[in-house]
Coordinates of C-alpha atoms in Angstrom, one line a residue:
M15 CA 15.4 1.1 -25.8
K16 CA 13.5 2.4 -29.0
I17 CA 10.0 0.6 -29.2
V18 CA 6.9 0.7 -31.2
V19 CA 3.5 -0.5 -29.9
L20 CA 1.3 -1.6 -32.8
G21 CA -2.5 -1.4 -31.6
A22 CA -3.4 2.2 -29.8
G23 CA -6.7 0.9 -28.0
H24 CA -6.7 0.7 -23.8
M25 CA -3.4 -0.9 -23.1
G26 CA -1.4 0.3 -25.9
A27 CA -1.9 3.7 -25.2
W28 CA -1.3 2.9 -21.6
L29 CA 1.9 1.3 -22.4
V30 CA 2.9 3.8 -24.9
E31 CA 2.5 6.4 -21.9
A32 CA 4.1 4.0 -19.5
L33 CA 7.2 3.7 -21.5
C34 CA 8.1 7.2 -23.3
L35 CA 9.1 8.1 -19.8
N36 CA 12.3 6.2 -20.1
H37 CA 12.4 5.1 -23.9
D38 CA 12.4 5.9 -27.2
V39 CA 8.8 4.9 -28.4
A40 CA 6.5 4.8 -31.4
V41 CA 3.1 4.0 -32.0
Y42 CA 1.5 2.2 -35.0
D43 CA -2.4 1.5 -35.5
I44 CA -4.9 0.9 -38.7
D45 CA -6.9 3.8 -37.3
R46 CA -4.7 7.0 -37.7
T47 CA -7.6 8.7 -35.8
K48 CA -6.5 6.7 -32.2
L49 CA -2.6 8.3 -32.8
R50 CA -4.0 11.8 -32.6
Y51 CA -3.2 12.2 -28.6
F52 CA 0.2 10.9 -28.4
F53 CA 2.5 13.8 -27.4
N54 CA 5.4 12.0 -25.7
A55 CA 5.9 9.2 -28.7
T56 CA 6.4 9.0 -32.4
K57 CA 3.7 8.5 -34.4
C58 CA 4.1 5.6 -37.3
L59 CA 1.0 6.5 -39.6
E60 CA 2.8 4.4 -42.4
L61 CA 4.5 0.7 -41.7
S62 CA 7.5 2.0 -43.3
E63 CA 8.4 4.7 -41.0
I64 CA 9.1 1.9 -38.4
E65 CA 11.6 0.6 -40.3
E66 CA 13.1 4.6 -40.3
F67 CA 12.6 4.1 -36.7
G68 CA 14.9 1.5 -36.0
P69 CA 12.5 -0.7 -33.0
E70 CA 14.8 -2.9 -31.2
L71 CA 11.1 -4.2 -29.6
V72 CA 8.1 -4.4 -30.5
I73 CA 4.8 -5.1 -28.7
S74 CA 1.5 -6.3 -30.3
A75 CA -1.3 -4.7 -28.1
V76 CA -3.7 -5.5 -30.8
S77 CA -6.2 -8.0 -30.0
L78 CA -5.9 -11.6 -30.0
P79 CA -7.2 -12.8 -33.1
N80 CA -4.9 -10.2 -34.6
I81 CA -1.5 -10.3 -33.5
E82 CA -0.1 -12.7 -36.1
T83 CA -1.6 -10.8 -39.2
A84 CA 0.1 -7.5 -37.2
F85 CA 3.5 -9.1 -37.2
N86 CA 3.2 -10.8 -40.7
D87 CA 2.8 -7.2 -41.8
V88 CA 5.5 -5.1 -39.7
L89 CA 7.8 -7.9 -40.2
P90 CA 9.7 -6.6 -43.6
F91 CA 10.1 -3.6 -41.7
L92 CA 12.1 -4.5 -38.6
P93 CA 15.9 -4.8 -37.8
Q94 CA 17.3 -8.3 -37.7
A95 CA 17.6 -8.1 -33.7
C96 CA 14.3 -7.1 -33.2
I97 CA 12.3 -8.6 -30.3
L98 CA 8.5 -9.0 -30.8
S99 CA 6.3 -9.5 -28.0
D100 CA 2.8 -9.6 -27.0
I101 CA 0.8 -9.2 -24.4
A102 CA -2.1 -11.3 -24.6
S103 CA -4.4 -13.0 -21.8
V104 CA -4.6 -16.0 -23.9
K105 CA -1.5 -17.6 -25.1
T106 CA -3.0 -20.5 -26.9
G107 CA -1.3 -20.5 -30.7
L108 CA 1.0 -18.0 -30.0
P109 CA 4.4 -20.6 -29.3
V110 CA 3.6 -22.4 -32.7
M111 CA 3.7 -18.4 -34.1
Y112 CA 7.0 -17.4 -33.0
E113 CA 8.6 -20.8 -33.8
T114 CA 6.8 -20.1 -37.5
L115 CA 8.2 -16.2 -37.5
K116 CA 11.3 -17.5 -36.4
K117 CA 11.9 -14.2 -34.5
R118 CA 13.3 -13.5 -30.8
F119 CA 10.1 -13.2 -28.7
V120 CA 8.9 -12.5 -25.3
S121 CA 5.6 -12.9 -24.2
T122 CA 4.1 -11.2 -21.0
H123 CA 0.6 -10.8 -19.0
P124 CA 0.1 -7.7 -17.3
M125 CA -2.8 -9.3 -15.5
F126 CA -4.8 -5.8 -15.1
G127 CA -6.3 -3.6 -17.6
P128 CA -6.0 -0.3 -17.8
T129 CA -9.3 0.8 -17.7
F130 CA -10.4 -0.7 -14.6
A131 CA -7.1 -1.1 -13.0
D132 CA -5.7 1.9 -11.0
I133 CA -2.7 2.6 -12.9
R134 CA -0.8 5.2 -10.9
N135 CA -0.8 2.7 -8.0
L136 CA -0.4 -1.1 -9.4
W137 CA 1.4 -2.7 -6.5
H138 CA -1.6 -4.9 -6.0
E139 CA -1.8 -6.2 -9.4
N140 CA 0.3 -8.8 -11.3
A141 CA 2.4 -10.0 -14.4
I142 CA 3.0 -12.9 -15.8
I143 CA 6.1 -13.8 -17.9
I144 CA 6.8 -16.4 -20.2
S145 CA 9.7 -18.8 -19.4
E146 CA 10.8 -19.7 -23.1
S147 CA 10.7 -16.2 -23.7
D148 CA 14.1 -14.7 -24.6
E149 CA 16.5 -14.1 -22.1
E150 CA 17.0 -10.2 -22.7
G151 CA 13.2 -9.3 -23.5
K152 CA 12.5 -11.2 -20.0
A153 CA 15.0 -8.7 -18.5
F154 CA 13.6 -5.4 -19.9
F155 CA 9.8 -7.0 -19.2
R156 CA 11.1 -7.9 -15.4
E157 CA 12.8 -4.6 -15.2
F158 CA 9.6 -2.4 -16.4
Y159 CA 6.7 -4.1 -14.6
G160 CA 8.9 -3.9 -11.5
A161 CA 9.6 -0.1 -11.5
L162 CA 5.8 -0.6 -11.8
D163 CA 5.6 -2.4 -8.5
L164 CA 3.8 -5.3 -10.0
S165 CA 4.4 -8.6 -8.9
I166 CA 6.3 -10.8 -11.3
Y167 CA 5.3 -14.4 -12.0
E168 CA 7.3 -17.0 -14.6
Y169 CA 5.4 -19.7 -15.8
T170 CA 5.5 -21.5 -19.4
F171 CA 3.1 -21.0 -22.2
E172 CA 0.9 -24.2 -20.7
A173 CA 1.5 -22.9 -17.1
H174 CA -0.5 -19.6 -18.3
D175 CA -3.1 -20.7 -20.3
Q176 CA -4.1 -23.2 -17.3
T177 CA -3.8 -20.7 -14.7
V178 CA -5.9 -18.0 -16.5
A179 CA -8.5 -20.4 -17.1
Y180 CA -8.4 -21.5 -13.3
S181 CA -9.0 -17.8 -12.5
L182 CA -11.5 -17.3 -14.9
S183 CA -13.7 -20.0 -14.1
T184 CA -13.4 -19.7 -10.0
P185 CA -15.5 -16.9 -9.9
F186 CA -18.3 -18.1 -12.7
S187 CA -18.6 -21.2 -10.4
S188 CA -19.0 -19.1 -7.9
S189 CA -21.5 -17.0 -8.7
M190 CA -23.4 -20.3 -10.1
V191 CA -23.2 -21.7 -6.6
F192 CA -24.6 -18.7 -5.2
A193 CA -27.6 -18.1 -7.5
A194 CA -28.6 -21.9 -7.1

């Protein structure tokens, strides 16, 4: 599959490296200096180069407030059948965004960060795939995450955010109890 990763921060760089073993991957970041250390991926310096690459999937690895802007910027350069994807840890607002963009999408949440997880041994980590996503996109991420030995769960957008809120509030509440 031909895949473009938008954003070359920690998670974007990890995605590029993990995906380039089995796919044709390109990476784009508005900060060109972040692209200098990618050797197994096409470096797109301009958005127009994404059009030449012809992706089947575009994964946004930009920060949550920048996802919609990144998609709007790249949309004119994408083939009609291209699937949009995000890996955001919070999904609030994304269903409306995807409906507005009128493109196929797959939304997932790898529930680990490449700076804290042992990325060579992810068998104890989890990923969520959003059930409202495109079937082809869900199948792609089931295969990708499965190959990494992640435990995969499927939730709706709403159930995802409830689960994430619960998982983030529990350690905070426990800390408050122990501090008291």
